[in-house]
Amino acid sequence: EEKGLLKVARGQISHAKNNLLSPEFFLKEDPQFSSIYSLYQTKLKEYGALDFDDLLFLTVHLLKHHEEVREKYQNSWNFILIDEYQDTNKAQHALVKILSAKHGNIFAVGDPDQSIYSWRGASYKNILEFEQDFPGAKIITLDQNYRSKKNILDAANHLIAHNSSRYEKNLWSNLGEGEKIGFFIGESEKDRKS
């Protein structure tokens, strides 16, 4: 049970860092978690260590609070390209906003209908709010699919139409109808349809 509680606490700390929340943020709401999070950060510092989430959390903090460092990196990159923007978290989004603030040259590719990393803190809302966060942005919808055939794209269009927050699109292909979609339930990932 103790290992399970540690795993839960570690997950909560990771979630907090991905959302740029410090231990102090939780003082009133959840003092016990705030204390655990604070002690964890103290121990990391004592050992001169960082965890994976600190790579973004502390970088955003550094760039926000140290103008000389921020300007150095804003001047290092005149253009920023990001793929799979729908799978960025709040910390990644903040980092991009800081780094692109000087030049405003950002090119992001993504599709809110394909967001798959919410379990690790990704927010498809980052791409849906892209135009508000980066004024002057132009959205270009790419509807033509070059890998799949019509039957699979029709099914995809039908499913994603139910997503409440999305850009309108109608996927299509000129590769033909394709096979009808089948259904198979396997006992594991190793099972194959005969």
PDB file of C-alpha atoms in Angstrom:
ATOM      1  CA  GLU A   1       0.000   0.000   0.000  1.00  0.00           C
ATOM      2  CA  GLU A   2       2.889   2.374   0.791  1.00  0.00           C
ATOM      3  CA  LYS A   3       4.303   1.974  -2.738  1.00  0.00           C
ATOM      4  CA  GLY A   4       0.864   2.742  -4.140  1.00  0.00           C
ATOM      5  CA  LEU A   5       0.636   5.962  -2.102  1.00  0.00           C
ATOM      6  CA  LEU A   6       4.118   6.993  -3.226  1.00  0.00           C
ATOM      7  CA  LYS A   7       3.140   6.388  -6.845  1.00  0.00           C
ATOM      8  CA  VAL A   8       0.010   8.507  -6.390  1.00  0.00           C
ATOM      9  CA  ALA A   9       2.010  11.342  -4.768  1.00  0.00           C
ATOM     10  CA  ARG A  10       4.626  11.199  -7.524  1.00  0.00           C
ATOM     11  CA  GLY A  11       1.859  11.386 -10.144  1.00  0.00           C
ATOM     12  CA  GLN A  12       0.291  14.381  -8.381  1.00  0.00           C
ATOM     13  CA  ILE A  13       3.664  16.146  -8.261  1.00  0.00           C
ATOM     14  CA  SER A  14       4.215  15.460 -11.950  1.00  0.00           C
ATOM     15  CA  HIS A  15       0.756  16.802 -12.755  1.00  0.00           C
ATOM     16  CA  ALA A  16       1.423  19.928 -10.668  1.00  0.00           C
ATOM     17  CA  LYS A  17       4.739  20.608 -12.412  1.00  0.00           C
ATOM     18  CA  ASN A  18       3.217  20.069 -15.865  1.00  0.00           C
ATOM     19  CA  ASN A  19       0.671  22.733 -14.901  1.00  0.00           C
ATOM     20  CA  LEU A  20       3.403  25.026 -13.515  1.00  0.00           C
ATOM     21  CA  LEU A  21       2.086  24.806  -9.960  1.00  0.00           C
ATOM     22  CA  SER A  22       4.530  25.074  -7.042  1.00  0.00           C
ATOM     23  CA  PRO A  23       4.089  23.441  -3.607  1.00  0.00           C
ATOM     24  CA  GLU A  24       2.875  26.791  -2.240  1.00  0.00           C
ATOM     25  CA  PHE A  25      -0.112  26.733  -4.595  1.00  0.00           C
ATOM     26  CA  PHE A  26      -1.519  23.782  -2.635  1.00  0.00           C
ATOM     27  CA  LEU A  27      -0.939  25.178   0.885  1.00  0.00           C
ATOM     28  CA  LYS A  28      -4.576  26.046   1.626  1.00  0.00           C
ATOM     29  CA  GLU A  29      -6.306  23.479  -0.593  1.00  0.00           C
ATOM     30  CA  ASP A  30      -4.224  20.436   0.358  1.00  0.00           C
ATOM     31  CA  PRO A  31      -1.592  21.164   3.037  1.00  0.00           C
ATOM     32  CA  GLN A  32      -0.512  17.510   3.284  1.00  0.00           C
ATOM     33  CA  PHE A  33       0.231  17.304  -0.440  1.00  0.00           C
ATOM     34  CA  SER A  34       1.919  20.714  -0.309  1.00  0.00           C
ATOM     35  CA  SER A  35       4.199  19.405   2.436  1.00  0.00           C
ATOM     36  CA  ILE A  36       5.038  16.211   0.527  1.00  0.00           C
ATOM     37  CA  TYR A  37       5.689  18.136  -2.681  1.00  0.00           C
ATOM     38  CA  SER A  38       7.856  20.679  -0.843  1.00  0.00           C
ATOM     39  CA  LEU A  39       9.890  17.949   0.892  1.00  0.00           C
ATOM     40  CA  TYR A  40      10.343  16.167  -2.439  1.00  0.00           C
ATOM     41  CA  GLN A  41      11.698  19.359  -4.015  1.00  0.00           C
ATOM     42  CA  THR A  42      13.990  19.946  -1.028  1.00  0.00           C
ATOM     43  CA  LYS A  43      15.434  16.423  -1.323  1.00  0.00           C
ATOM     44  CA  LEU A  44      15.989  16.831  -5.066  1.00  0.00           C
ATOM     45  CA  LYS A  45      17.863  20.070  -4.388  1.00  0.00           C
ATOM     46  CA  GLU A  46      19.953  18.455  -1.617  1.00  0.00           C
ATOM     47  CA  TYR A  47      21.095  15.781  -4.063  1.00  0.00           C
ATOM     48  CA  GLY A  48      21.646  18.259  -6.898  1.00  0.00           C
ATOM     49  CA  ALA A  49      19.046  16.371  -8.887  1.00  0.00           C
ATOM     50  CA  LEU A  50      16.107  17.118 -11.120  1.00  0.00           C
ATOM     51  CA  ASP A  51      13.245  14.901 -12.103  1.00  0.00           C
ATOM     52  CA  PHE A  52      11.966  14.724 -15.669  1.00  0.00           C
ATOM     53  CA  ASP A  53       9.191  17.267 -15.073  1.00  0.00           C
ATOM     54  CA  ASP A  54      11.692  19.783 -13.669  1.00  0.00           C
ATOM     55  CA  LEU A  55      13.277  20.046 -17.111  1.00  0.00           C
ATOM     56  CA  LEU A  56      10.255  22.058 -18.251  1.00  0.00           C
ATOM     57  CA  PHE A  57       9.022  23.421 -14.905  1.00  0.00           C
ATOM     58  CA  LEU A  58      12.347  24.994 -13.958  1.00  0.00           C
ATOM     59  CA  THR A  59      13.147  26.138 -17.497  1.00  0.00           C
ATOM     60  CA  VAL A  60       9.863  28.069 -17.701  1.00  0.00           C
ATOM     61  CA  HIS A  61      10.544  29.535 -14.243  1.00  0.00           C
ATOM     62  CA  LEU A  62      14.075  30.565 -15.280  1.00  0.00           C
ATOM     63  CA  LEU A  63      12.910  32.212 -18.498  1.00  0.00           C
ATOM     64  CA  LYS A  64      10.017  34.014 -16.798  1.00  0.00           C
ATOM     65  CA  HIS A  65      12.133  35.471 -14.003  1.00  0.00           C
ATOM     66  CA  HIS A  66      15.520  36.161 -15.622  1.00  0.00           C
ATOM     67  CA  GLU A  67      15.353  38.682 -18.454  1.00  0.00           C
ATOM     68  CA  GLU A  68      18.958  38.217 -19.588  1.00  0.00           C
ATOM     69  CA  VAL A  69      18.530  34.461 -19.992  1.00  0.00           C
ATOM     70  CA  ARG A  70      15.103  34.877 -21.623  1.00  0.00           C
ATOM     71  CA  GLU A  71      16.464  37.358 -24.173  1.00  0.00           C
ATOM     72  CA  LYS A  72      19.436  35.137 -24.952  1.00  0.00           C
ATOM     73  CA  TYR A  73      17.169  32.240 -25.917  1.00  0.00           C
ATOM     74  CA  GLN A  74      14.584  34.410 -27.654  1.00  0.00           C
ATOM     75  CA  ASN A  75      17.436  35.694 -29.833  1.00  0.00           C
ATOM     76  CA  SER A  76      18.787  32.179 -30.421  1.00  0.00           C
ATOM     77  CA  TRP A  77      15.786  31.003 -32.419  1.00  0.00           C
ATOM     78  CA  ASN A  78      14.028  33.216 -34.943  1.00  0.00           C
ATOM     79  CA  PHE A  79      11.639  30.434 -35.943  1.00  0.00           C
ATOM     80  CA  ILE A  80      10.003  27.682 -33.914  1.00  0.00           C
ATOM     81  CA  LEU A  81       8.386  24.566 -35.392  1.00  0.00           C
ATOM     82  CA  ILE A  82       6.334  22.199 -33.240  1.00  0.00           C
ATOM     83  CA  ASP A  83       4.751  18.949 -34.365  1.00  0.00           C
ATOM     84  CA  GLU A  84       1.854  17.224 -32.560  1.00  0.00           C
ATOM     85  CA  TYR A  85       0.902  20.469 -30.800  1.00  0.00           C
ATOM     86  CA  GLN A  86      -2.321  18.863 -29.529  1.00  0.00           C
ATOM     87  CA  ASP A  87      -0.160  16.765 -27.197  1.00  0.00           C
ATOM     88  CA  THR A  88       1.616  19.652 -25.458  1.00  0.00           C
ATOM     89  CA  ASN A  89       1.057  20.334 -21.778  1.00  0.00           C
ATOM     90  CA  LYS A  90       0.749  23.698 -20.032  1.00  0.00           C
ATOM     91  CA  ALA A  91       4.492  23.910 -19.303  1.00  0.00           C
ATOM     92  CA  GLN A  92       5.418  23.199 -22.938  1.00  0.00           C
ATOM     93  CA  HIS A  93       2.837  25.720 -24.113  1.00  0.00           C
ATOM     94  CA  ALA A  94       4.236  28.375 -21.750  1.00  0.00           C
ATOM     95  CA  LEU A  95       7.781  27.645 -22.941  1.00  0.00           C
ATOM     96  CA  VAL A  96       6.735  28.131 -26.575  1.00  0.00           C
ATOM     97  CA  LYS A  97       4.977  31.406 -25.748  1.00  0.00           C
ATOM     98  CA  ILE A  98       8.068  32.735 -23.983  1.00  0.00           C
ATOM     99  CA  LEU A  99      10.534  31.661 -26.666  1.00  0.00           C
ATOM    100  CA  SER A 100       8.424  32.962 -29.567  1.00  0.00           C
ATOM    101  CA  ALA A 101       7.413  36.251 -27.909  1.00  0.00           C
ATOM    102  CA  LYS A 102      10.139  38.339 -29.542  1.00  0.00           C
ATOM    103  CA  HIS A 103       9.826  37.228 -33.169  1.00  0.00           C
ATOM    104  CA  GLY A 104       6.364  35.663 -33.241  1.00  0.00           C
ATOM    105  CA  ASN A 105       7.496  33.158 -35.858  1.00  0.00           C
ATOM    106  CA  ILE A 106       5.863  29.916 -34.777  1.00  0.00           C
ATOM    107  CA  PHE A 107       4.634  27.087 -36.965  1.00  0.00           C
ATOM    108  CA  ALA A 108       2.647  24.389 -35.206  1.00  0.00           C
ATOM    109  CA  VAL A 109       1.171  21.229 -36.668  1.00  0.00           C
ATOM    110  CA  GLY A 110      -1.510  19.317 -34.832  1.00  0.00           C
ATOM    111  CA  ASP A 111      -5.033  18.007 -34.695  1.00  0.00           C
ATOM    112  CA  PRO A 112      -7.198  18.180 -31.550  1.00  0.00           C
ATOM    113  CA  ASP A 113      -9.036  15.072 -32.787  1.00  0.00           C
ATOM    114  CA  GLN A 114      -5.800  13.098 -32.447  1.00  0.00           C
ATOM    115  CA  SER A 115      -4.810  14.048 -28.892  1.00  0.00           C
ATOM    116  CA  ILE A 116      -3.736  10.901 -27.053  1.00  0.00           C
ATOM    117  CA  TYR A 117      -1.567  12.052 -24.133  1.00  0.00           C
ATOM    118  CA  SER A 118      -4.028  13.612 -21.693  1.00  0.00           C
ATOM    119  CA  TRP A 119      -2.959  10.943 -19.174  1.00  0.00           C
ATOM    120  CA  ARG A 120       0.465  12.631 -19.036  1.00  0.00           C
ATOM    121  CA  GLY A 121      -0.883  16.176 -18.811  1.00  0.00           C
ATOM    122  CA  ALA A 122      -1.298  17.082 -22.492  1.00  0.00           C
ATOM    123  CA  SER A 123      -4.125  19.461 -23.312  1.00  0.00           C
ATOM    124  CA  TYR A 124      -5.699  19.546 -26.768  1.00  0.00           C
ATOM    125  CA  LYS A 125      -6.994  22.986 -25.754  1.00  0.00           C
ATOM    126  CA  ASN A 126      -3.509  24.373 -26.436  1.00  0.00           C
ATOM    127  CA  ILE A 127      -4.094  23.946 -30.153  1.00  0.00           C
ATOM    128  CA  LEU A 128      -7.713  25.094 -30.029  1.00  0.00           C
ATOM    129  CA  GLU A 129      -6.615  28.317 -28.304  1.00  0.00           C
ATOM    130  CA  PHE A 130      -3.623  28.807 -30.605  1.00  0.00           C
ATOM    131  CA  GLU A 131      -5.156  31.797 -32.425  1.00  0.00           C
ATOM    132  CA  GLN A 132      -5.857  33.594 -29.136  1.00  0.00           C
ATOM    133  CA  ASP A 133      -2.410  32.847 -27.719  1.00  0.00           C
ATOM    134  CA  PHE A 134      -0.597  33.786 -30.931  1.00  0.00           C
ATOM    135  CA  PRO A 135      -2.492  36.707 -32.508  1.00  0.00           C
ATOM    136  CA  GLY A 136      -2.223  36.830 -36.275  1.00  0.00           C
ATOM    137  CA  ALA A 137      -1.937  33.052 -36.564  1.00  0.00           C
ATOM    138  CA  LYS A 138      -3.456  31.502 -39.638  1.00  0.00           C
ATOM    139  CA  ILE A 139      -5.098  28.069 -39.431  1.00  0.00           C
ATOM    140  CA  ILE A 140      -4.738  25.830 -42.467  1.00  0.00           C
ATOM    141  CA  THR A 141      -6.821  22.660 -42.458  1.00  0.00           C
ATOM    142  CA  LEU A 142      -5.407  19.704 -44.351  1.00  0.00           C
ATOM    143  CA  ASP A 143      -8.328  17.409 -45.164  1.00  0.00           C
ATOM    144  CA  GLN A 144      -6.787  15.146 -47.784  1.00  0.00           C
ATOM    145  CA  ASN A 145      -5.346  11.905 -46.436  1.00  0.00           C
ATOM    146  CA  TYR A 146      -2.672  10.139 -48.461  1.00  0.00           C
ATOM    147  CA  ARG A 147      -2.488   6.865 -46.494  1.00  0.00           C
ATOM    148  CA  SER A 148      -6.051   5.745 -45.861  1.00  0.00           C
ATOM    149  CA  LYS A 149      -8.923   4.913 -48.158  1.00  0.00           C
ATOM    150  CA  LYS A 150     -12.470   6.295 -48.170  1.00  0.00           C
ATOM    151  CA  ASN A 151     -14.122   3.675 -45.914  1.00  0.00           C
ATOM    152  CA  ILE A 152     -11.727   4.244 -43.028  1.00  0.00           C
ATOM    153  CA  LEU A 153     -11.897   8.031 -43.401  1.00  0.00           C
ATOM    154  CA  ASP A 154     -15.716   7.987 -43.473  1.00  0.00           C
ATOM    155  CA  ALA A 155     -15.655   6.038 -40.192  1.00  0.00           C
ATOM    156  CA  ALA A 156     -13.127   8.479 -38.714  1.00  0.00           C
ATOM    157  CA  ASN A 157     -15.219  11.477 -39.799  1.00  0.00           C
ATOM    158  CA  HIS A 158     -18.291   9.937 -38.193  1.00  0.00           C
ATOM    159  CA  LEU A 159     -16.486   9.305 -34.884  1.00  0.00           C
ATOM    160  CA  ILE A 160     -14.679  12.629 -34.572  1.00  0.00           C
ATOM    161  CA  ALA A 161     -17.835  14.586 -35.418  1.00  0.00           C
ATOM    162  CA  HIS A 162     -18.936  13.765 -31.843  1.00  0.00           C
ATOM    163  CA  ASN A 163     -15.945  15.578 -30.302  1.00  0.00           C
ATOM    164  CA  SER A 164     -17.260  18.725 -28.650  1.00  0.00           C
ATOM    165  CA  SER A 165     -14.165  20.942 -29.058  1.00  0.00           C
ATOM    166  CA  ARG A 166     -12.624  20.772 -32.492  1.00  0.00           C
ATOM    167  CA  TYR A 167     -11.936  22.421 -35.805  1.00  0.00           C
ATOM    168  CA  GLU A 168     -14.360  21.418 -38.536  1.00  0.00           C
ATOM    169  CA  LYS A 169     -12.869  19.182 -41.200  1.00  0.00           C
ATOM    170  CA  ASN A 170     -13.920  16.435 -43.574  1.00  0.00           C
ATOM    171  CA  LEU A 171     -11.161  13.906 -44.205  1.00  0.00           C
ATOM    172  CA  TRP A 172     -11.054  12.526 -47.743  1.00  0.00           C
ATOM    173  CA  SER A 173      -8.868  10.464 -50.016  1.00  0.00           C
ATOM    174  CA  ASN A 174      -8.607   9.745 -53.718  1.00  0.00           C
ATOM    175  CA  LEU A 175      -7.189   6.254 -53.074  1.00  0.00           C
ATOM    176  CA  GLY A 176     -10.528   4.493 -53.613  1.00  0.00           C
ATOM    177  CA  GLU A 177     -13.160   2.920 -51.371  1.00  0.00           C
ATOM    178  CA  GLY A 178     -10.976   0.381 -49.590  1.00  0.00           C
ATOM    179  CA  GLU A 179     -12.060  -2.710 -47.686  1.00  0.00           C
ATOM    180  CA  LYS A 180     -15.048  -2.643 -45.377  1.00  0.00           C
ATOM    181  CA  ILE A 181     -14.110  -2.132 -41.762  1.00  0.00           C
ATOM    182  CA  GLY A 182     -14.022  -5.326 -39.711  1.00  0.00           C
ATOM    183  CA  PHE A 183     -14.287  -5.941 -35.993  1.00  0.00           C
ATOM    184  CA  PHE A 184     -12.044  -8.282 -34.000  1.00  0.00           C
ATOM    185  CA  ILE A 185     -11.681  -8.774 -30.245  1.00  0.00           C
ATOM    186  CA  GLY A 186      -8.368 -10.270 -29.156  1.00  0.00           C
ATOM    187  CA  GLU A 187      -7.343 -11.637 -25.781  1.00  0.00           C
ATOM    188  CA  SER A 188      -4.060  -9.705 -25.956  1.00  0.00           C
ATOM    189  CA  GLU A 189      -2.018  -7.539 -28.332  1.00  0.00           C
ATOM    190  CA  LYS A 190      -0.486 -10.753 -29.722  1.00  0.00           C
ATOM    191  CA  ASP A 191      -3.783 -12.216 -30.974  1.00  0.00           C
ATOM    192  CA  ARG A 192      -4.294 -12.020 -34.711  1.00  0.00           C
ATOM    193  CA  LYS A 193      -7.363 -12.460 -36.828  1.00  0.00           C
ATOM    194  CA  SER A 194      -7.023 -15.669 -38.852  1.00  0.00           C
TER     195      SER A 194
END
